[in-house]
Amino acid sequence: MEKIDEIIDGYVDEEGVLIQILLDIQHELNWIPKESIIEVSRRLQIPISQIYRVASFYTAMSLTPMGRHLVQVCLGTACHVRGAPKILNKVENTLKIKAGETTEDMMFTLRRVNCLGCCAMGPMIVVDKDYYGKMKTQDVGEILERYE
Ligand code: FES
């Protein structure tokens, strides 16, 4: 909670700082715990419901604990027609979780997304900030093994 107060103190007397504060909390803790939302609400005098609305809207923010690595599998149209559902299936089987879940060891969180902006390279996955294009199911295991 001390860290949350420090983050909020950094924006004192500034207007329209809610999103930035939430992003800072996300960056610091890798998710936005309920206690931090209550504290932000108290300090900024913003209703808790409004903070939840903002935090649930942005995909960069998570209201549940996230794994150390974020795996995003694109299921947009261009990737879909090139076999993205098979890639997602392979990632889910490899990590033993479904999209939207986090592995028990908190190593990976898996998300499906609608476009990663490089459709010609599909099917695409992104692990943290690393983009992998023209994915094949047989590449999935080897790529995920690079992250610990
Ligand atoms: S549809 Fe997958 S990157 Fe655009």
PDB file of C-alpha atoms and ligand atoms in Angstrom:
ATOM      1  CA  MET A   1       0.000   0.000   0.000  1.00  0.00           C
ATOM      2  CA  GLU A   2       2.970   2.269   0.626  1.00  0.00           C
ATOM      3  CA  LYS A   3       3.929   1.876  -3.033  1.00  0.00           C
ATOM      4  CA  ILE A   4       0.378   2.788  -4.107  1.00  0.00           C
ATOM      5  CA  ASP A   5       0.518   5.953  -2.000  1.00  0.00           C
ATOM      6  CA  GLU A   6       3.886   6.822  -3.523  1.00  0.00           C
ATOM      7  CA  ILE A   7       2.418   6.476  -7.030  1.00  0.00           C
ATOM      8  CA  ILE A   8      -0.578   8.650  -6.182  1.00  0.00           C
ATOM      9  CA  ASP A   9       1.650  11.245  -4.462  1.00  0.00           C
ATOM     10  CA  GLY A  10       3.561  11.586  -7.735  1.00  0.00           C
ATOM     11  CA  TYR A  11       0.438  13.010  -9.365  1.00  0.00           C
ATOM     12  CA  VAL A  12      -0.881  15.152  -6.551  1.00  0.00           C
ATOM     13  CA  ASP A  13      -2.905  18.188  -7.641  1.00  0.00           C
ATOM     14  CA  GLU A  14      -2.942  17.063 -11.262  1.00  0.00           C
ATOM     15  CA  GLU A  15      -6.220  16.527 -13.049  1.00  0.00           C
ATOM     16  CA  GLY A  16      -7.179  13.574 -15.215  1.00  0.00           C
ATOM     17  CA  VAL A  17      -4.519  11.316 -13.750  1.00  0.00           C
ATOM     18  CA  LEU A  18      -6.641   8.246 -13.050  1.00  0.00           C
ATOM     19  CA  ILE A  19      -5.546   6.255 -16.106  1.00  0.00           C
ATOM     20  CA  GLN A  20      -1.889   7.082 -15.561  1.00  0.00           C
ATOM     21  CA  ILE A  21      -2.079   6.082 -11.892  1.00  0.00           C
ATOM     22  CA  LEU A  22      -3.755   2.785 -12.797  1.00  0.00           C
ATOM     23  CA  LEU A  23      -1.121   2.117 -15.472  1.00  0.00           C
ATOM     24  CA  ASP A  24       1.625   2.834 -12.929  1.00  0.00           C
ATOM     25  CA  ILE A  25       0.048   0.403 -10.443  1.00  0.00           C
ATOM     26  CA  GLN A  26      -0.268  -2.188 -13.212  1.00  0.00           C
ATOM     27  CA  HIS A  27       3.383  -1.666 -14.134  1.00  0.00           C
ATOM     28  CA  GLU A  28       4.547  -1.887 -10.508  1.00  0.00           C
ATOM     29  CA  LEU A  29       2.462  -4.869  -9.348  1.00  0.00           C
ATOM     30  CA  ASN A  30       1.682  -6.524 -12.710  1.00  0.00           C
ATOM     31  CA  TRP A  31      -2.042  -6.202 -11.859  1.00  0.00           C
ATOM     32  CA  ILE A  32      -4.451  -3.851 -10.069  1.00  0.00           C
ATOM     33  CA  PRO A  33      -5.546  -5.306  -6.725  1.00  0.00           C
ATOM     34  CA  LYS A  34      -8.879  -4.383  -5.138  1.00  0.00           C
ATOM     35  CA  GLU A  35      -7.100  -2.704  -2.198  1.00  0.00           C
ATOM     36  CA  SER A  36      -5.292  -0.324  -4.548  1.00  0.00           C
ATOM     37  CA  ILE A  37      -8.602   0.614  -6.222  1.00  0.00           C
ATOM     38  CA  ILE A  38     -10.086   1.426  -2.819  1.00  0.00           C
ATOM     39  CA  GLU A  39      -7.052   3.572  -1.985  1.00  0.00           C
ATOM     40  CA  VAL A  40      -7.132   5.395  -5.339  1.00  0.00           C
ATOM     41  CA  SER A  41     -10.858   6.009  -4.820  1.00  0.00           C
ATOM     42  CA  ARG A  42     -10.256   7.421  -1.342  1.00  0.00           C
ATOM     43  CA  ARG A  43      -7.357   9.639  -2.347  1.00  0.00           C
ATOM     44  CA  LEU A  44      -8.773  10.948  -5.645  1.00  0.00           C
ATOM     45  CA  GLN A  45     -12.392  11.080  -4.461  1.00  0.00           C
ATOM     46  CA  ILE A  46     -13.487   9.049  -7.466  1.00  0.00           C
ATOM     47  CA  PRO A  47     -16.215   6.377  -7.082  1.00  0.00           C
ATOM     48  CA  ILE A  48     -14.901   2.805  -6.966  1.00  0.00           C
ATOM     49  CA  SER A  49     -17.351   1.791  -9.716  1.00  0.00           C
ATOM     50  CA  GLN A  50     -15.833   4.390 -12.056  1.00  0.00           C
ATOM     51  CA  ILE A  51     -12.324   3.095 -11.399  1.00  0.00           C
ATOM     52  CA  TYR A  52     -13.426  -0.484 -12.101  1.00  0.00           C
ATOM     53  CA  ARG A  53     -15.029   0.689 -15.354  1.00  0.00           C
ATOM     54  CA  VAL A  54     -11.778   2.301 -16.491  1.00  0.00           C
ATOM     55  CA  ALA A  55      -9.600  -0.622 -15.366  1.00  0.00           C
ATOM     56  CA  SER A  56     -11.805  -3.175 -17.133  1.00  0.00           C
ATOM     57  CA  PHE A  57     -11.915  -1.169 -20.364  1.00  0.00           C
ATOM     58  CA  TYR A  58      -8.173  -1.112 -21.036  1.00  0.00           C
ATOM     59  CA  THR A  59      -6.549  -4.411 -22.023  1.00  0.00           C
ATOM     60  CA  ALA A  60      -3.251  -3.115 -20.617  1.00  0.00           C
ATOM     61  CA  MET A  61      -4.786  -3.326 -17.136  1.00  0.00           C
ATOM     62  CA  SER A  62      -5.642  -6.505 -15.278  1.00  0.00           C
ATOM     63  CA  LEU A  63      -7.921  -6.901 -12.278  1.00  0.00           C
ATOM     64  CA  THR A  64      -6.549 -10.380 -11.607  1.00  0.00           C
ATOM     65  CA  PRO A  65      -2.946 -11.397 -10.904  1.00  0.00           C
ATOM     66  CA  MET A  66      -1.001 -11.865 -14.136  1.00  0.00           C
ATOM     67  CA  GLY A  67       1.743 -14.292 -14.970  1.00  0.00           C
ATOM     68  CA  ARG A  68       5.306 -13.139 -15.453  1.00  0.00           C
ATOM     69  CA  HIS A  69       4.871 -13.430 -19.243  1.00  0.00           C
ATOM     70  CA  LEU A  70       1.881 -12.371 -21.313  1.00  0.00           C
ATOM     71  CA  VAL A  71       1.143 -14.564 -24.344  1.00  0.00           C
ATOM     72  CA  GLN A  72      -1.242 -13.016 -26.859  1.00  0.00           C
ATOM     73  CA  VAL A  73      -2.607 -15.096 -29.705  1.00  0.00           C
ATOM     74  CA  CYS A  74      -4.232 -13.193 -32.561  1.00  0.00           C
ATOM     75  CA  LEU A  75      -7.598 -14.509 -33.680  1.00  0.00           C
ATOM     76  CA  GLY A  76      -8.306 -11.637 -36.087  1.00  0.00           C
ATOM     77  CA  THR A  77      -9.691 -12.491 -39.520  1.00  0.00           C
ATOM     78  CA  ALA A  78      -6.359 -12.575 -41.357  1.00  0.00           C
ATOM     79  CA  CYS A  79      -4.759 -14.796 -38.716  1.00  0.00           C
ATOM     80  CA  HIS A  80      -7.911 -16.885 -38.336  1.00  0.00           C
ATOM     81  CA  VAL A  81      -7.950 -17.925 -42.009  1.00  0.00           C
ATOM     82  CA  ARG A  82      -4.263 -18.855 -41.743  1.00  0.00           C
ATOM     83  CA  GLY A  83      -4.844 -21.270 -38.890  1.00  0.00           C
ATOM     84  CA  ALA A  84      -4.827 -19.171 -35.707  1.00  0.00           C
ATOM     85  CA  PRO A  85      -7.407 -21.385 -33.933  1.00  0.00           C
ATOM     86  CA  LYS A  86      -4.949 -24.314 -34.170  1.00  0.00           C
ATOM     87  CA  ILE A  87      -2.176 -22.120 -32.754  1.00  0.00           C
ATOM     88  CA  LEU A  88      -4.374 -21.028 -29.845  1.00  0.00           C
ATOM     89  CA  ASN A  89      -5.340 -24.639 -29.221  1.00  0.00           C
ATOM     90  CA  LYS A  90      -1.672 -25.665 -29.178  1.00  0.00           C
ATOM     91  CA  VAL A  91      -0.732 -22.843 -26.766  1.00  0.00           C
ATOM     92  CA  GLU A  92      -3.655 -23.763 -24.492  1.00  0.00           C
ATOM     93  CA  ASN A  93      -2.625 -27.424 -24.478  1.00  0.00           C
ATOM     94  CA  THR A  94       1.033 -26.591 -23.912  1.00  0.00           C
ATOM     95  CA  LEU A  95       0.342 -24.244 -21.002  1.00  0.00           C
ATOM     96  CA  LYS A  96      -2.641 -26.294 -19.764  1.00  0.00           C
ATOM     97  CA  ILE A  97      -4.829 -23.192 -19.473  1.00  0.00           C
ATOM     98  CA  LYS A  98      -7.546 -21.541 -21.545  1.00  0.00           C
ATOM     99  CA  ALA A  99      -7.396 -18.036 -23.011  1.00  0.00           C
ATOM    100  CA  GLY A 100      -7.962 -15.509 -20.233  1.00  0.00           C
ATOM    101  CA  GLU A 101      -6.277 -17.698 -17.618  1.00  0.00           C
ATOM    102  CA  THR A 102      -2.911 -17.737 -15.863  1.00  0.00           C
ATOM    103  CA  THR A 103      -0.787 -20.817 -15.221  1.00  0.00           C
ATOM    104  CA  GLU A 104      -0.680 -22.051 -11.628  1.00  0.00           C
ATOM    105  CA  ASP A 105       3.022 -21.235 -11.343  1.00  0.00           C
ATOM    106  CA  MET A 106       2.210 -17.623 -12.360  1.00  0.00           C
ATOM    107  CA  MET A 107       4.583 -17.920 -15.290  1.00  0.00           C
ATOM    108  CA  PHE A 108       2.178 -17.235 -18.193  1.00  0.00           C
ATOM    109  CA  THR A 109      -1.080 -15.390 -18.779  1.00  0.00           C
ATOM    110  CA  LEU A 110      -2.791 -16.214 -22.074  1.00  0.00           C
ATOM    111  CA  ARG A 111      -5.008 -13.826 -23.992  1.00  0.00           C
ATOM    112  CA  ARG A 112      -6.655 -13.880 -27.373  1.00  0.00           C
ATOM    113  CA  VAL A 113      -6.627 -10.608 -29.284  1.00  0.00           C
ATOM    114  CA  ASN A 114      -8.310  -9.411 -32.457  1.00  0.00           C
ATOM    115  CA  CYS A 115      -5.392  -7.924 -34.376  1.00  0.00           C
ATOM    116  CA  LEU A 116      -1.756  -7.250 -33.626  1.00  0.00           C
ATOM    117  CA  GLY A 117      -1.286  -4.929 -36.584  1.00  0.00           C
ATOM    118  CA  CYS A 118       0.842  -7.249 -38.711  1.00  0.00           C
ATOM    119  CA  CYS A 119      -1.793  -9.288 -40.513  1.00  0.00           C
ATOM    120  CA  ALA A 120       0.444 -10.236 -43.459  1.00  0.00           C
ATOM    121  CA  MET A 121       2.642 -12.171 -41.017  1.00  0.00           C
ATOM    122  CA  GLY A 122      -0.227 -14.230 -39.592  1.00  0.00           C
ATOM    123  CA  PRO A 123      -0.878 -16.309 -37.750  1.00  0.00           C
ATOM    124  CA  MET A 124       0.766 -14.133 -35.100  1.00  0.00           C
ATOM    125  CA  ILE A 125       1.507 -14.506 -31.435  1.00  0.00           C
ATOM    126  CA  VAL A 126       3.234 -12.054 -29.102  1.00  0.00           C
ATOM    127  CA  VAL A 127       5.047 -13.064 -25.943  1.00  0.00           C
ATOM    128  CA  ASP A 128       5.670  -9.969 -23.849  1.00  0.00           C
ATOM    129  CA  LYS A 129       7.118  -7.648 -26.540  1.00  0.00           C
ATOM    130  CA  ASP A 130       8.390 -10.365 -28.890  1.00  0.00           C
ATOM    131  CA  TYR A 131       6.387 -10.862 -32.086  1.00  0.00           C
ATOM    132  CA  TYR A 132       6.320 -14.268 -33.783  1.00  0.00           C
ATOM    133  CA  GLY A 133       4.801 -14.480 -37.254  1.00  0.00           C
ATOM    134  CA  LYS A 134       3.854 -17.273 -39.651  1.00  0.00           C
ATOM    135  CA  MET A 135       3.384 -19.461 -36.608  1.00  0.00           C
ATOM    136  CA  LYS A 136       3.174 -23.220 -36.914  1.00  0.00           C
ATOM    137  CA  THR A 137       1.840 -25.441 -34.156  1.00  0.00           C
ATOM    138  CA  GLN A 138       5.192 -27.241 -33.956  1.00  0.00           C
ATOM    139  CA  ASP A 139       6.943 -23.927 -33.101  1.00  0.00           C
ATOM    140  CA  VAL A 140       4.810 -23.197 -30.032  1.00  0.00           C
ATOM    141  CA  GLY A 141       6.631 -25.368 -27.499  1.00  0.00           C
ATOM    142  CA  GLU A 142      10.078 -24.171 -28.492  1.00  0.00           C
ATOM    143  CA  ILE A 143       9.041 -20.499 -28.331  1.00  0.00           C
ATOM    144  CA  LEU A 144       7.418 -20.793 -24.900  1.00  0.00           C
ATOM    145  CA  GLU A 145      10.483 -22.592 -23.553  1.00  0.00           C
ATOM    146  CA  ARG A 146      12.501 -19.415 -24.154  1.00  0.00           C
ATOM    147  CA  TYR A 147      10.651 -17.717 -21.297  1.00  0.00           C
ATOM    148  CA  GLU A 148      11.246 -18.537 -17.658  1.00  0.00           C
TER     149      GLU A 148
HETATM  150  S1  FES B   1      -5.462 -10.262 -37.844  1.00  0.00           S
HETATM  151 FE1  FES B   1      -3.780 -11.066 -36.740  1.00  0.00          FE
HETATM  152  S2  FES B   1      -2.329  -9.486 -36.851  1.00  0.00           S
HETATM  153 FE2  FES B   1      -4.057  -8.646 -37.822  1.00  0.00          FE
END
